[in-house]
Coordinates of C-alpha atoms and ligand atoms in Angstrom, one line a residue:
X1 CA 186.2 213.3 184.3
X2 CA 183.8 211.3 186.2
X3 CA 184.0 211.5 189.7
X4 CA 184.0 207.9 190.3
X5 CA 187.0 206.0 190.1
X6 CA 187.5 204.3 187.0
X7 CA 187.4 201.0 188.3
X8 CA 184.4 201.5 190.3
X9 CA 182.5 202.6 187.7
X10 CA 179.4 200.8 186.2
X11 CA 180.4 199.9 183.0
X12 CA 184.3 198.9 184.1
X13 CA 182.6 196.2 186.5
X14 CA 180.4 195.0 183.5
X15 CA 183.4 194.7 181.7
X16 CA 185.0 192.8 184.2
X17 CA 182.4 190.4 184.2
X18 CA 182.1 190.3 180.2
X19 CA 186.0 189.8 180.3
X20 CA 185.5 186.8 181.9
X21 CA 182.5 185.2 179.5
X22 CA 184.5 186.6 176.6
X23 CA 188.1 185.3 177.2
X24 CA 187.8 181.8 176.7
X25 CA 185.7 182.3 173.6
X26 CA 187.7 181.6 170.4
X27 CA 187.8 184.1 167.4
X28 CA 186.8 180.5 165.2
X29 CA 183.6 180.5 167.0
X30 CA 182.7 184.2 166.8
X31 CA 182.8 183.8 162.9
X32 CA 181.0 181.0 162.6
X33 CA 178.1 181.7 164.7
X34 CA 178.0 185.0 163.0
X35 CA 178.6 185.2 158.9
X36 CA 177.8 189.0 159.3
X37 CA 180.2 189.9 161.5
X38 CA 183.0 191.2 159.4
X39 CA 180.2 193.5 157.7
X40 CA 179.1 195.1 161.2
X41 CA 182.5 194.9 162.7
X42 CA 184.0 197.5 160.2
X43 CA 184.0 201.4 159.8
X44 CA 185.3 203.7 157.4
X45 CA 186.7 207.4 158.3
X46 CA 187.9 210.0 156.5
X47 CA 188.9 207.6 153.6
X48 CA 190.4 205.0 156.0
X49 CA 188.8 201.8 156.2
X50 CA 189.2 199.8 159.5
X51 CA 188.4 196.0 159.9
X52 CA 187.8 195.2 164.0
X53 CA 186.3 192.0 163.4
X54 CA 189.0 189.6 164.4
X55 CA 188.8 191.3 167.7
X56 CA 188.0 189.2 171.2
X57 CA 184.6 191.1 171.4
X58 CA 181.1 190.6 171.2
X59 CA 178.6 192.8 170.3
X60 CA 178.0 193.3 174.5
X61 CA 181.4 193.9 174.6
X62 CA 181.5 196.8 172.4
X63 CA 178.6 198.0 173.8
X64 CA 179.9 198.2 177.4
X65 CA 183.6 199.6 176.2
X66 CA 181.6 202.8 174.3
X67 CA 179.1 203.1 178.0
X68 CA 182.7 203.0 179.6
X69 CA 183.7 205.7 177.2
X70 CA 180.8 207.8 177.7
X71 CA 181.0 207.3 181.6
X72 CA 184.5 208.4 181.6
X73 CA 183.3 211.9 180.1
X74 CA 184.8 211.5 176.7
X75 CA 182.4 213.5 174.7
X76 CA 183.1 216.4 177.3
X77 CA 186.5 216.0 177.3
X78 CA 187.0 215.8 173.5
X79 CA 185.1 219.2 173.3
X80 CA 187.4 220.9 175.9
X81 CA 190.9 219.9 174.2
X82 CA 189.4 220.9 170.7
X83 CA 188.2 224.1 172.6
X84 CA 191.2 225.3 174.0
X85 CA 190.7 224.3 177.7
X86 CA 193.7 223.7 179.7
X87 CA 193.4 219.9 179.7
X88 CA 197.0 219.4 180.4
X89 CA 196.8 220.6 184.1
X90 CA 200.3 219.2 185.4
X91 CA 201.9 221.8 183.2
X92 CA 198.8 224.0 182.9
X93 CA 198.6 224.1 179.0
X94 CA 195.8 223.8 176.4
X95 CA 196.7 221.0 174.0
X96 CA 195.7 222.5 170.7
X97 CA 197.4 220.4 168.1
X98 CA 194.3 220.1 165.8
X99 CA 194.2 224.1 165.4
X100 CA 197.7 223.4 163.7
X101 CA 195.2 221.9 160.7
X102 CA 192.5 224.0 161.4
X103 CA 191.6 225.4 157.5
X104 CA 192.2 229.6 157.2
X105 CA 188.9 231.0 158.3
X106 CA 188.4 228.7 161.4
X107 CA 188.4 229.9 164.8
X108 CA 190.3 228.4 167.5
X109 CA 190.5 230.6 171.0
X110 CA 193.2 230.2 173.2
X111 CA 193.0 232.6 176.5
X112 CA 190.6 234.7 174.3
X113 CA 192.8 234.9 171.5
X114 CA 191.8 233.0 168.3
X115 CA 195.0 231.5 167.3
X116 CA 194.3 230.2 163.7
X117 CA 195.6 233.5 161.8
X118 CA 198.5 232.8 163.7
X119 CA 199.0 229.2 162.9
X120 CA 198.1 230.3 159.1
X121 CA 200.8 233.0 158.8
X122 CA 203.3 230.6 160.2
X123 CA 202.4 228.2 157.8
X124 CA 202.9 231.1 154.8
X125 CA 206.5 232.2 156.2
X126 CA 207.3 228.6 156.1
X127 CA 206.1 228.1 152.6
X128 CA 207.7 230.8 151.6
X129 CA 211.2 229.9 152.8
X130 CA 211.1 226.5 151.9
X131 CA 210.1 227.2 148.2
X132 CA 213.6 229.9 148.4
X133 CA 215.2 226.7 149.4
X134 CA 213.9 224.4 147.1
X135 CA 214.2 226.6 144.0
X136 CA 217.7 227.7 145.0
X137 CA 217.0 230.7 145.7
X138 CA 218.2 230.9 149.1
X139 CA 221.8 231.2 149.0
X140 CA 224.8 230.1 151.6
X141 CA 227.2 232.2 152.6
X142 CA 229.6 231.9 150.0
X143 CA 226.9 232.5 147.0
X144 CA 225.9 228.9 146.8
X145 CA 222.7 227.7 146.9
X146 CA 221.7 225.2 149.7
X147 CA 221.2 222.0 148.5
X148 CA 221.9 219.7 151.7
X149 CA 219.1 220.1 154.3
X150 CA 220.4 218.7 158.1
X151 CA 217.4 218.9 160.9
X152 CA 218.7 219.1 164.3
X153 CA 216.2 217.9 167.3
X154 CA 215.3 215.0 168.9
X155 CA 211.7 213.4 170.2
X156 CA 209.1 215.1 168.8
X157 CA 211.4 217.5 167.1
X158 CA 212.8 214.5 165.2
X159 CA 210.4 211.7 165.2
X160 CA 207.7 213.2 163.8
X161 CA 209.6 214.5 160.6
X162 CA 212.1 211.5 160.1
X163 CA 208.9 209.5 159.8
X164 CA 207.3 211.9 157.3
X165 CA 210.5 212.4 155.0
X166 CA 210.4 208.7 155.0
X167 CA 207.0 207.8 154.4
X168 CA 206.6 210.6 151.3
X169 CA 210.1 209.6 149.7
X170 CA 208.0 209.8 146.6
X171 CA 207.2 213.1 147.4
X172 CA 210.7 214.5 148.0
X173 CA 212.4 216.7 145.6
X174 CA 215.1 214.1 144.9
X175 CA 217.9 216.9 144.4
X176 CA 217.8 217.8 148.2
X177 CA 220.0 215.9 150.8
X178 CA 217.9 215.6 153.7
X179 CA 219.1 214.4 156.9
X180 CA 218.4 214.2 160.4
X181 CA 220.5 214.7 163.8
X182 CA 219.2 213.4 167.0
X183 CA 221.5 211.5 169.1
X184 CA 224.1 213.2 171.1
X185 CA 226.5 210.4 170.0
X186 CA 229.0 212.3 168.3
X187 CA 228.9 209.8 165.7
X188 CA 225.1 210.8 164.6
X189 CA 226.6 214.0 163.4
X190 CA 229.8 212.8 161.9
X191 CA 227.8 210.5 159.6
X192 CA 225.0 212.8 158.7
X193 CA 227.2 215.7 157.5
X194 CA 230.9 213.6 156.7
X195 CA 230.0 214.3 153.0
X196 CA 228.5 217.4 153.0
X197 CA 229.8 220.8 151.9
X198 CA 229.4 223.5 154.7
X199 CA 228.9 226.0 151.8
X200 CA 225.8 224.4 150.4
X201 CA 224.4 222.8 153.8
X202 CA 221.3 224.4 155.8
X203 CA 220.9 223.0 159.5
X204 CA 217.2 223.6 160.7
X205 CA 217.5 223.6 164.8
X206 CA 214.4 222.2 166.0
X207 CA 213.5 222.3 169.7
X208 CA 210.0 223.5 171.6
X209 CA 212.4 224.7 174.5
X210 CA 215.9 225.3 172.7
X211 CA 217.2 223.7 175.8
X212 CA 217.5 220.2 175.1
X213 CA 221.1 219.0 176.2
X214 CA 221.0 217.0 172.9
X215 CA 220.2 219.2 170.4
X216 CA 222.2 222.0 171.9
X217 CA 225.2 219.9 171.8
X218 CA 224.6 219.4 168.2
X219 CA 223.2 222.9 167.2
X220 CA 227.0 224.0 169.0
X221 CA 229.0 221.2 167.0
X222 CA 227.0 222.3 163.8
X223 CA 227.7 226.1 164.1
X224 CA 231.7 224.9 164.5
X225 CA 231.7 222.8 161.6
X226 CA 229.8 225.5 159.7
X227 CA 232.7 228.2 161.0
X228 CA 235.5 225.8 160.3
X229 CA 234.3 224.9 156.9
X230 CA 233.5 228.5 156.1
X231 CA 235.7 230.9 158.0
X232 CA 233.6 233.5 159.4
X233 CA 231.0 234.0 162.3
X234 CA 228.7 235.8 159.5
X235 CA 228.0 232.3 157.8
X236 CA 226.0 231.5 161.0
X237 CA 223.0 233.9 159.7
X238 CA 222.6 232.1 155.9
X239 CA 223.2 228.6 157.5
X240 CA 220.9 228.2 160.3
X241 CA 217.5 228.5 160.9
X242 CA 215.4 227.7 163.8
X243 CA 212.3 226.0 165.1
X244 CA 211.1 226.7 168.5
X245 CA 208.7 228.5 170.6
X246 CA 211.5 230.0 172.7
X247 CA 212.6 233.3 171.0
X248 CA 215.3 234.7 173.6
X249 CA 217.5 231.5 173.4
X250 CA 217.4 231.3 169.9
X251 CA 218.8 234.7 169.8
X252 CA 221.0 234.0 172.4
X253 CA 222.4 230.9 170.4
X254 CA 223.4 233.5 167.8
X255 CA 220.9 232.8 164.8
X256 CA 219.0 235.9 163.7
X257 CA 215.0 236.0 164.8
X258 CA 214.0 236.5 161.5
X259 CA 215.3 232.9 161.0
X260 CA 213.0 231.7 163.4
X261 CA 209.9 229.9 162.9
X262 CA 207.6 229.6 166.1
X263 CA 205.1 227.6 167.4
X264 CA 203.2 227.6 170.5
X265 CA 203.3 226.2 174.3
X266 CA 199.7 224.0 173.2
X267 CA 201.5 222.3 170.6
X268 CA 203.1 219.2 172.7
X269 CA 206.5 217.9 171.3
X270 CA 205.0 214.8 170.0
X271 CA 202.2 216.5 168.9
X272 CA 204.1 218.9 167.0
X273 CA 205.7 217.0 163.3
X274 CA 202.3 219.1 161.5
X275 CA 203.9 222.6 163.1
X276 CA 206.9 224.5 162.4
X277 CA 208.7 221.7 163.5
X278 CA 207.7 220.2 160.1
X279 CA 209.8 222.5 158.2
X280 CA 212.1 219.9 157.0
X281 CA 209.4 217.8 156.1
X282 CA 207.9 220.9 153.9
X283 CA 211.3 221.9 152.8
X284 CA 211.6 217.7 151.2
X285 CA 207.8 217.6 150.1
X286 CA 207.1 221.3 149.1
X287 CA 204.3 223.6 150.8
X288 CA 201.6 222.2 148.8
X289 CA 202.0 218.6 149.6
X290 CA 202.5 219.6 153.3
X291 CA 199.4 221.2 153.4
X292 CA 197.7 218.2 152.0
X293 CA 199.2 216.2 154.5
X294 CA 197.4 219.0 157.1
X295 CA 193.9 218.6 155.6
X296 CA 194.4 214.6 156.2
X297 CA 194.9 215.2 159.8
X298 CA 191.7 217.7 159.5
X299 CA 189.9 215.2 158.0
X300 CA 190.4 212.8 160.6
X301 CA 190.2 215.3 163.3
X302 CA 187.0 216.1 162.2
X303 CA 185.7 212.2 162.0
X304 CA 186.9 212.0 165.3
X305 CA 185.0 215.1 166.7
X306 CA 181.8 214.2 165.1
X307 CA 181.3 210.4 164.0
X308 CA 178.9 208.7 166.6
X309 CA 180.8 206.3 168.8
X310 CA 180.0 203.3 166.9
X311 CA 181.6 204.8 163.5
X312 CA 184.3 206.6 164.9
X313 CA 187.8 205.2 164.1
X314 CA 190.0 206.4 166.6
X315 CA 187.4 205.6 169.7
X316 CA 187.1 202.2 168.5
X317 CA 190.9 201.4 168.1
X318 CA 191.2 203.0 171.6
X319 CA 188.4 201.2 173.3
X320 CA 190.2 197.8 171.8
X321 CA 193.8 198.6 172.9
X322 CA 192.1 199.6 176.3
X323 CA 190.3 196.1 176.3
X324 CA 193.5 194.1 175.7
X325 CA 195.8 196.4 177.9
X326 CA 193.3 196.5 180.9
X327 CA 191.2 193.7 180.7
X328 CA 193.6 191.2 179.2
X329 CA 196.5 192.3 180.7
X330 CA 198.3 192.6 177.3
X331 CA 201.6 194.6 178.0
X332 CA 202.3 195.3 174.2
X333 CA 200.8 196.4 170.7
X334 CA 202.7 195.4 167.3
X335 CA 202.0 198.1 165.0
X336 CA 202.8 196.3 161.5
X337 CA 202.8 198.7 158.4
X338 CA 203.0 196.8 155.0
X339 CA 204.6 199.6 153.4
X340 CA 208.1 200.1 153.3
X341 CA 207.7 203.7 153.4
X342 CA 206.3 203.7 156.9
X343 CA 209.6 202.1 158.2
X344 CA 209.9 204.5 161.1
X345 CA 206.0 204.7 161.9
X346 CA 206.4 202.2 164.6
X347 CA 209.4 204.2 166.3
X348 CA 207.0 207.4 166.0
X349 CA 204.5 206.0 167.4
X350 CA 206.5 204.7 170.5
X351 CA 207.1 208.2 171.6
X352 CA 203.5 209.2 170.4
X353 CA 201.8 206.3 172.6
X354 CA 204.1 205.8 175.3
X355 CA 205.3 209.1 176.3
X356 CA 201.8 209.9 176.3
X357 CA 200.4 207.2 178.1
X358 CA 203.3 205.5 180.1
X359 CA 201.5 207.2 183.2
X360 CA 200.9 205.1 186.7
X361 CA 199.2 207.9 188.6
X362 CA 195.6 209.2 187.8
X363 CA 194.8 212.8 187.1
X364 CA 194.3 213.8 190.5
X365 CA 197.7 212.0 191.5
X366 CA 196.5 208.8 193.0
X367 CA 198.2 205.4 191.9
X368 CA 196.0 203.5 189.1
X369 CA 194.7 200.0 190.1
X370 CA 194.7 199.0 186.3
X371 CA 196.8 198.5 183.6
X372 CA 197.8 201.4 181.4
X373 CA 199.7 202.4 178.1
X374 CA 201.2 199.4 176.8
X375 CA 204.5 199.0 174.9
X376 CA 204.1 199.9 171.1
X377 CA 207.1 198.3 168.2
X378 CA 207.2 196.7 165.3
X379 CA 208.6 196.9 161.8
X380 CA 207.4 196.9 158.2
X381 CA 205.8 193.5 157.1
X382 CA 207.2 191.5 155.4
X383 CA 210.3 192.2 157.1
X384 CA 209.0 191.2 160.8
X385 CA 207.3 188.0 159.8
X386 CA 211.1 186.7 159.2
X387 CA 211.8 187.9 163.1
X388 CA 209.5 188.6 166.0
X389 CA 205.8 187.2 164.4
X390 CA 207.0 183.7 165.5
X391 CA 206.0 185.1 169.4
X392 CA 202.6 186.9 167.9
X393 CA 201.8 183.3 166.5
X394 CA 203.0 180.6 169.3
X395 CA 204.4 182.6 172.1
X396 CA 202.9 182.8 175.6
X397 CA 202.4 186.6 175.1
X398 CA 198.7 188.0 173.8
X399 CA 200.0 190.7 171.4
X400 CA 197.5 192.3 169.7
X401 CA 198.8 194.1 166.2
X402 CA 197.4 197.1 164.0
X403 CA 198.0 196.0 160.6
X404 CA 198.4 199.1 158.3
X405 CA 197.9 198.3 154.3
X406 CA 197.4 200.3 151.1
X407 CA 195.3 198.9 147.9
X408 CA 198.0 200.8 145.7
X409 CA 201.8 200.9 145.8
X410 CA 203.9 203.7 144.7
X411 CA 206.5 201.6 143.1
X412 CA 204.2 199.1 141.0
X413 CA 207.0 196.5 140.4
X414 CA 205.7 192.7 139.1
X415 CA 203.8 191.1 141.3
X416 CA 205.2 192.2 144.7
X417 CA 202.6 194.4 145.6
X418 CA 200.2 191.3 145.3
X419 CA 202.6 189.2 147.5
X420 CA 202.9 192.0 150.0
X421 CA 198.9 192.5 150.2
X422 CA 198.3 188.5 150.7
X423 CA 201.1 188.2 153.3
X424 CA 199.3 191.0 155.5
X425 CA 195.7 189.1 155.3
X426 CA 197.7 185.8 155.8
X427 CA 198.7 186.9 159.0
X428 CA 195.8 188.4 160.2
X429 CA 193.8 185.5 159.1
X430 CA 196.5 182.9 160.7
X431 CA 196.6 185.0 163.8
X432 CA 192.9 185.0 164.1
X433 CA 192.0 181.4 163.3
X434 CA 195.2 179.5 163.7
X435 CA 195.6 175.9 162.7
X436 CA 194.2 172.9 164.9
X437 CA 196.2 169.8 166.0
X438 CA 193.3 167.7 164.2
X439 CA 194.1 170.1 160.8
X440 CA 197.9 169.4 161.5
X441 CA 197.5 165.8 162.0
X442 CA 195.1 165.6 158.9
X443 CA 198.1 166.8 156.9
X444 CA 199.7 163.8 157.7
X445 CA 202.6 165.8 160.3
X446 CA 203.9 163.3 162.8
X447 CA 202.5 163.1 165.9
X448 CA 205.8 164.3 167.5
X449 CA 205.7 167.7 165.7
X450 CA 201.9 168.2 166.1
X451 CA 202.2 170.2 169.6
X452 CA 205.1 172.4 167.8
X453 CA 203.0 172.9 164.4
X454 CA 199.5 173.7 166.0
X455 CA 198.6 177.1 166.1
X456 CA 196.3 178.4 168.7
X457 CA 194.9 181.6 166.7
X458 CA 192.8 183.5 168.8
X459 CA 195.3 186.0 168.2
X460 CA 193.5 189.7 167.9
X461 CA 194.4 192.4 164.8
X462 CA 192.9 195.4 163.6
X463 CA 193.4 195.8 159.7
X464 CA 193.6 199.7 158.5
X465 CA 193.5 200.1 155.0
X466 CA 193.5 202.8 152.5
X467 CA 194.0 203.5 149.0
X468 CA 197.5 204.6 148.6
X469 CA 200.1 206.2 150.9
X470 CA 199.8 209.8 149.9
X471 CA 200.4 213.1 152.4
X472 CA 196.8 213.3 153.1
X473 CA 196.5 209.6 153.9
X474 CA 199.7 209.7 156.3
X475 CA 198.0 212.7 158.0
X476 CA 195.2 210.8 158.5
X477 CA 196.8 208.1 160.1
X478 CA 198.6 210.2 162.4
X479 CA 195.8 212.1 163.5
X480 CA 194.0 208.4 164.2
X481 CA 196.6 207.4 166.6
X482 CA 197.0 210.9 168.1
X483 CA 192.9 210.6 168.8
X484 CA 193.5 206.7 169.8
X485 CA 196.2 208.2 172.5
X486 CA 193.7 211.0 173.6
X487 CA 190.6 208.9 174.4
X488 CA 192.6 206.0 176.4
X489 CA 193.8 208.9 178.4
X490 CA 190.5 210.1 179.1
X491 CA 189.5 206.5 180.1
X492 CA 192.4 205.6 182.0
X493 CA 192.0 209.1 183.2
X494 CA 195.6 210.0 182.9
X495 CA 197.1 213.1 181.7
X496 CA 198.3 212.3 178.0
X497 CA 200.1 215.3 177.4
X498 CA 203.1 215.6 180.4
X499 CA 206.0 213.6 180.6
X500 CA 207.8 214.2 183.6
X501 CA 208.8 210.8 183.7
X502 CA 211.9 211.9 181.5
X503 CA 212.9 214.4 183.8
X504 CA 215.0 212.0 186.6
X505 CA 217.5 210.8 183.8
X506 CA 218.3 214.4 182.8
X507 CA 219.0 215.8 185.7
X508 CA 221.2 212.6 187.0
X509 CA 223.5 212.6 183.9
X510 CA 224.0 216.5 184.3
X511 CA 225.5 215.5 187.5
X512 CA 227.5 212.6 185.7
X513 CA 228.8 214.5 183.4
X514 CA 231.4 216.4 185.3
X515 CA 232.5 213.5 187.4
X516 CA 233.4 211.7 184.3
X517 CA 235.1 214.6 182.9
X518 CA 237.1 215.5 186.1
X519 CA 240.8 215.8 185.6
X520 CA 240.6 215.2 189.5
X521 CA 239.5 212.0 190.9
X522 CA 235.8 213.3 192.1
X523 CA 233.7 212.5 195.3
X524 CA 231.2 210.0 194.5
X525 CA 227.7 209.8 195.9
X526 CA 226.0 207.2 194.1
X527 CA 224.9 204.0 194.7
X528 CA 227.9 201.7 194.7
X529 CA 227.1 200.0 191.0
X530 CA 227.1 203.6 189.8
X531 CA 230.1 204.8 191.6
X532 CA 232.0 201.5 190.5
X533 CA 230.8 201.9 186.4
X534 CA 232.1 205.7 186.8
X535 CA 235.7 204.9 188.0
X536 CA 235.6 201.7 185.7
X537 CA 235.1 204.4 182.5
X538 CA 237.6 206.9 184.2
X539 CA 239.9 204.2 184.2
X540 CA 239.2 202.9 180.6
X541 CA 240.1 206.4 179.6
X542 CA 243.4 206.7 181.4
X543 CA 241.8 208.8 184.3
Ligands
F6P601 O1 212.3 213.6 175.9 C1 211.1 214.6 176.3 C2 211.4 215.7 175.7 O2 210.6 216.7 176.1 C3 210.1 215.6 174.5 O3 208.7 215.2 174.9 C4 210.5 216.1 173.1 O4 209.8 215.8 171.9 C5 211.8 216.3 173.3 O5 212.1 215.9 174.4 C6 212.5 217.1 172.5 O6 212.3 218.4 173.1 P1 212.4 219.6 172.3 O7 211.8 219.8 171.0 O8 212.2 221.0 173.6 O9 214.2 220.3 172.1

């Protein structure tokens, strides 16, 4: 970390100046003055192509942004992360999700111990177990093979597995039923299990801590469901496995430690889909495809670690994101995958980006005087076009967009894929260049409608292009965003790896729960709004 506070660094000051000169310029001018712009403002890494020419930057902006990264100590910070330093200072932990995809034989040390052999031992155990389930060799309590797998977890123990399952459906063994239960709302569990036979159902209880209220509540309900269906406590051993770092809690829950797959405190929840937390993914797509996904992650790790800043995809996207968030004060980013299989990718990214960089104090605990992590949202194209794109085209907010597209479809069907690609290119073009009032008039539009039909343009976007969405490509995409988050966190000087902001709500909920459940009128010491709501709910429920 640089000892100079971010907003006093030389490059930051220069960027404030740069912002004043660039913010009035239009992408139309940038392109008309510079026919080589697209060729220059694009790069390729680990097989992903990034076009970032439709951003409101000059060559000078990019140079200054890279200088800011260097001044902020990005290069040292990157080495410190890969090396296993305890960079998550508020939790005193290393941050080593990159070790989860290090190839066999690589070396990564935590407290003097090489962790790569343990990573591969776990992968081997996961693979053997996944194969047993896939082949039907893993039998339930009654001797029937398991055909349904239900992952119970929340946050990082759910969003990654769900996203990967949806993204890699073409690789999923279709005769297995794979479901996910996360919400403490009983509806989630009830709907996920209503048509399943307990004799053929395996629950994968995924929780780093094995204390998360939602997951433990769902796991207990699953155990009851299983016992009611199968009539014996002994069934738990054949129908429950756990993925956790907390062996004692797993055992206390009643799951045989031999049915537990571990990971380590240096894997953050939202960075864990490629750890044992990916067990449901591995069962679904098979160990070989899972390892291809890990190889994709690793390829992007290597690109991030070794490519010069000007040719580095995660660094480039991180700097552009920071440019809009901190200088243009853009409060959102739209993630727009033009692939139906990526329908859960924006939800996955919401935790990755917002739980990581939704912080307002710097690493030394002082309030920051600049804007940090924006709100991420998105939907797969073309659905979003018929919903919220209106605001992105003509609203008052500046919404930088990340378009993601694939040259080939997993489901070639007539002209569908050409139409999909035509749409993603058209959207990026329309956002950047818009349509002027003169152009609208030139089309014979009545004068009263001209302002309504004018598109201001100058709305920035990146386009990430890959050949097809396969396991390796998914790994590359996820690692790309992990490293974007890291890079931004380093420059903003915030800890991207803790999540204290989720604690207060958890603590208050455990205080309110007995107040809702109590048979006697409980003394309530909340604010008048919360007290009144508790009384009203109790009243509605006849208490
Ligand atoms: O919401 C907070 C959080 O700690 C996330 O960071 C994490 O992914 C999620 O809860 C689930 O935690 P666990 O895997 O320990 O159940």
